[in-house]
mmCIF file of C-alpha atoms in Angstrom:
data_model
loop_
_atom_site.group_PDB
_atom_site.id
_atom_site.type_symbol
_atom_site.label_atom_id
_atom_site.label_comp_id
_atom_site.label_asym_id
_atom_site.label_seq_id
_atom_site.Cartn_x
_atom_site.Cartn_y
_atom_site.Cartn_z
ATOM 1 C CA MET E 1 -0.182 0.220 0.445
ATOM 2 C CA ASN E 2 1.205 3.288 -1.086
ATOM 3 C CA ILE E 3 -0.243 6.281 0.846
ATOM 4 C CA CYS E 4 0.338 10.113 -0.077
ATOM 5 C CA ILE E 5 -0.942 12.356 2.403
ATOM 6 C CA ILE E 6 -1.360 15.998 1.772
ATOM 7 C CA GLN E 7 -0.828 18.665 4.902
ATOM 8 C CA LEU E 8 -0.075 21.942 4.343
ATOM 9 C CA THR E 9 -0.746 24.025 7.624
ATOM 10 C CA ARG E 10 0.595 24.923 10.669
ATOM 11 C CA ILE E 11 3.613 22.954 12.493
ATOM 12 C CA GLY E 12 1.113 21.741 14.858
ATOM 13 C CA ASP E 13 -0.880 20.419 12.101
ATOM 14 C CA ILE E 14 1.840 18.590 10.968
ATOM 15 C CA LEU E 15 3.040 17.182 14.523
ATOM 16 C CA GLN E 16 -0.801 15.267 14.482
ATOM 17 C CA THR E 17 -0.260 14.118 11.539
ATOM 18 C CA TYR E 18 2.818 12.610 11.915
ATOM 19 C CA GLN E 19 1.590 11.016 15.048
ATOM 20 C CA ALA E 20 -1.369 9.230 13.117
ATOM 21 C CA ALA E 21 0.951 8.056 10.236
ATOM 22 C CA LYS E 22 3.642 6.933 12.853
ATOM 23 C CA GLN E 23 0.582 4.636 14.559
ATOM 24 C CA LEU E 24 -0.183 3.710 10.927
ATOM 25 C CA LYS E 25 2.853 2.870 10.183
ATOM 26 C CA CYS E 26 3.734 0.551 13.310
ATOM 27 C CA GLU E 27 0.631 -0.937 13.106
ATOM 28 C CA ASN E 28 1.834 -1.197 8.920
ATOM 29 C CA PRO E 29 5.584 -1.622 9.032
ATOM 30 C CA ASP E 30 5.357 -2.468 5.165
ATOM 31 C CA ILE E 31 3.214 0.642 4.158
ATOM 32 C CA LYS E 32 4.916 3.186 1.976
ATOM 33 C CA LEU E 33 3.703 6.900 3.399
ATOM 34 C CA THR E 34 4.392 10.253 1.503
ATOM 35 C CA LEU E 35 4.045 13.513 3.086
ATOM 36 C CA ILE E 36 3.520 16.760 0.479
ATOM 37 C CA THR E 37 3.871 19.872 3.089
ATOM 38 C CA ARG E 38 5.077 23.314 2.750
ATOM 39 C CA ARG E 39 8.617 23.580 3.626
ATOM 40 C CA ARG E 40 8.973 26.231 6.038
ATOM 41 C CA PHE E 41 6.287 24.292 8.520
ATOM 42 C CA SER E 42 8.476 21.167 7.661
ATOM 43 C CA SER E 43 11.744 22.187 7.676
ATOM 44 C CA GLN E 44 12.095 22.215 11.615
ATOM 45 C CA LEU E 45 10.199 18.854 12.238
ATOM 46 C CA ASP E 46 12.101 17.355 9.937
ATOM 47 C CA PHE E 47 14.194 14.882 12.276
ATOM 48 C CA LEU E 48 11.380 13.419 13.118
ATOM 49 C CA LEU E 49 9.173 13.461 9.660
ATOM 50 C CA LYS E 50 11.896 11.241 8.505
ATOM 51 C CA GLU E 51 11.482 8.654 10.659
ATOM 52 C CA THR E 52 7.691 7.933 9.648
ATOM 53 C CA PHE E 53 7.454 9.048 5.766
ATOM 54 C CA ASP E 54 9.437 7.255 3.103
ATOM 55 C CA ASN E 55 9.083 10.367 0.920
ATOM 56 C CA ILE E 56 8.610 13.844 1.804
ATOM 57 C CA ILE E 57 7.867 16.617 -0.928
ATOM 58 C CA GLU E 58 7.606 20.485 -0.641
ATOM 59 C CA PHE E 59 4.776 22.102 -2.026
ATOM 60 C CA GLU E 60 5.607 25.989 -2.275
ATOM 61 C CA THR E 61 3.087 27.686 -4.695
ATOM 62 C CA LYS E 62 5.932 30.464 -4.659
ATOM 63 C CA ASP E 63 8.386 28.357 -6.511
ATOM 64 C CA PHE E 64 6.279 27.870 -9.065
ATOM 65 C CA PHE E 65 6.905 31.857 -9.542
ATOM 66 C CA GLN E 66 10.709 31.803 -9.197
ATOM 67 C CA GLY E 67 12.578 33.074 -12.303
ATOM 68 C CA GLU E 68 13.182 36.015 -14.660
ATOM 69 C CA ASN E 69 9.991 37.308 -15.557
ATOM 70 C CA PRO E 70 7.898 34.600 -14.849
ATOM 71 C CA ASN E 71 4.762 34.564 -16.878
ATOM 72 C CA LEU E 72 1.909 31.843 -16.365
ATOM 73 C CA LYS E 73 2.741 29.631 -19.117
ATOM 74 C CA ASP E 74 6.098 29.243 -17.074
ATOM 75 C CA VAL E 75 4.241 28.375 -14.149
ATOM 76 C CA ARG E 76 1.837 26.346 -15.496
ATOM 77 C CA ILE E 77 4.263 24.286 -16.638
ATOM 78 C CA LYS E 78 6.695 24.127 -13.433
ATOM 79 C CA LEU E 79 3.311 22.784 -11.742
ATOM 80 C CA HIS E 80 2.435 20.569 -14.248
ATOM 81 C CA ASN E 81 5.871 19.105 -14.118
ATOM 82 C CA PHE E 82 5.480 18.932 -10.078
ATOM 83 C CA VAL E 83 1.883 16.660 -10.162
ATOM 84 C CA HIS E 84 3.508 14.677 -13.131
ATOM 85 C CA ASP E 85 6.406 13.709 -10.663
ATOM 86 C CA ILE E 86 3.861 13.228 -7.663
ATOM 87 C CA LYS E 87 2.071 11.064 -10.311
ATOM 88 C CA LYS E 88 4.941 8.418 -11.196
ATOM 89 C CA LEU E 89 4.886 7.655 -7.198
ATOM 90 C CA ASP E 90 1.775 5.978 -8.039
ATOM 91 C CA PHE E 91 -0.274 6.322 -4.783
ATOM 92 C CA ASN E 92 -3.729 3.561 -4.015
ATOM 93 C CA LEU E 93 -4.799 6.454 -1.758
ATOM 94 C CA VAL E 94 -4.690 10.212 -1.044
ATOM 95 C CA VAL E 95 -5.573 11.676 1.861
ATOM 96 C CA ASN E 96 -5.517 15.703 2.365
ATOM 97 C CA LEU E 97 -5.646 16.639 5.814
ATOM 98 C CA SER E 98 -5.519 20.300 5.131
ATOM 99 C CA PHE E 99 -8.807 21.465 4.305
ATOM 100 C CA THR E 100 -7.741 24.601 2.321
ATOM 101 C CA LYS E 101 -7.971 25.865 -0.702
ATOM 102 C CA ALA E 102 -4.325 24.912 -2.219
ATOM 103 C CA SER E 103 -4.745 21.271 -0.658
ATOM 104 C CA SER E 104 -7.961 20.625 -2.435
ATOM 105 C CA PHE E 105 -6.966 21.977 -5.729
ATOM 106 C CA LEU E 106 -3.873 19.576 -4.677
ATOM 107 C CA THR E 107 -5.607 16.720 -4.283
ATOM 108 C CA THR E 108 -8.067 17.061 -7.611
ATOM 109 C CA LEU E 109 -4.909 17.260 -9.489
ATOM 110 C CA ILE E 110 -3.095 13.983 -8.713
ATOM 111 C CA SER E 111 -5.800 12.477 -9.854
ATOM 112 C CA GLN E 112 -6.079 9.563 -7.507
ATOM 113 C CA LYS E 113 -9.607 7.596 -7.947
ATOM 114 C CA LEU E 114 -9.435 7.137 -3.913
ATOM 115 C CA LYS E 115 -9.630 10.208 -1.770
ATOM 116 C CA MET E 116 -9.760 11.499 1.368
ATOM 117 C CA GLY E 117 -10.799 14.809 2.603
ATOM 118 C CA ILE E 118 -11.696 17.796 0.366
ATOM 119 C CA TYR E 119 -10.943 17.600 -3.245
ATOM 120 C CA ARG E 120 -12.673 19.637 -6.446
ATOM 121 C CA ASN E 121 -15.331 18.672 -8.983
ATOM 122 C CA ASN E 122 -14.599 19.215 -12.619
ATOM 123 C CA ILE E 123 -16.303 22.571 -12.030
ATOM 124 C CA ALA E 124 -14.346 23.159 -8.830
ATOM 125 C CA GLN E 125 -16.525 22.221 -6.189
ATOM 126 C CA ILE E 126 -15.554 20.697 -3.382
ATOM 127 C CA GLY E 127 -16.448 17.331 -2.851
ATOM 128 C CA ILE E 128 -15.919 15.167 0.579
ATOM 129 C CA ASP E 129 -16.356 11.677 -0.111
ATOM 130 C CA ASP E 130 -15.273 9.661 3.582
ATOM 131 C CA LYS E 131 -17.381 9.871 6.784
ATOM 132 C CA TRP E 132 -14.673 11.155 8.961
ATOM 133 C CA SER E 133 -13.645 14.327 6.074
ATOM 134 C CA GLN E 134 -17.340 15.202 6.382
ATOM 135 C CA TYR E 135 -17.300 15.423 10.151
ATOM 136 C CA VAL E 136 -14.152 17.672 10.023
ATOM 137 C CA TYR E 137 -14.793 19.683 7.942
ATOM 138 C CA SER E 138 -18.846 20.559 9.115
ATOM 139 C CA ASN E 139 -17.940 20.269 12.540
ATOM 140 C CA ILE E 140 -14.370 20.749 13.818
ATOM 141 C CA LEU E 141 -13.175 24.005 11.267
ATOM 142 C CA GLU E 142 -16.778 25.709 11.935
ATOM 143 C CA SER E 143 -16.355 25.059 15.807
ATOM 144 C CA SER E 144 -13.766 25.945 18.973
ATOM 145 C CA SER E 145 -14.554 22.372 20.549
ATOM 146 C CA SER E 146 -14.853 19.485 19.603
ATOM 147 C CA PRO E 147 -15.034 15.622 21.725
ATOM 148 C CA PHE E 148 -12.511 14.355 19.561
ATOM 149 C CA ASN E 149 -8.878 14.938 19.340
ATOM 150 C CA LEU E 150 -7.734 15.483 15.841
ATOM 151 C CA VAL E 151 -5.020 12.774 15.855
ATOM 152 C CA ASP E 152 -7.101 10.301 17.020
ATOM 153 C CA ILE E 153 -9.636 11.790 14.192
ATOM 154 C CA TYR E 154 -6.656 11.466 11.466
ATOM 155 C CA LYS E 155 -5.708 7.755 12.808
ATOM 156 C CA SER E 156 -8.860 6.274 12.210
ATOM 157 C CA MET E 157 -9.258 8.117 8.752
ATOM 158 C CA LEU E 158 -6.317 6.420 8.431
ATOM 159 C CA GLY E 159 -7.380 3.220 9.195
ATOM 160 C CA ALA E 160 -4.957 2.685 12.385
ATOM 161 C CA LYS E 161 -6.093 0.337 15.074
ATOM 162 C CA GLU E 162 -5.431 2.357 17.929
#
């Protein structure tokens, strides 16, 4: 099993993702995990993330706009190449734990049939297929209190038993 986890938000969210992924990896040592994250958040946690994740891919939108006089065509080509390289890893599952606009579009571009978390449909509307992501999106993101810990929700989403 080869799973891609997208977590583009803050350091705390990456730590929660790491804890859930670590539990999943302990229970399933043969599983391959890839994390797509932002460099500014993950670079300080690199020593932890490398324990659990087989691949760590940095997604920084500003990188697509670098170079002399970047234009939309150049940005599109860089983004296409970035997504093309991700698709080569041939994931069985893409799990978006960010619940952000950027992560929803990235999840869609990866074009894996089995997805968890938010993505965009062919007319750019939000799509959420799994029940845990629906719960997080509709209850936790809109509230300051929740009876569940996000790490526990992430573990459930990923299929960890403990």
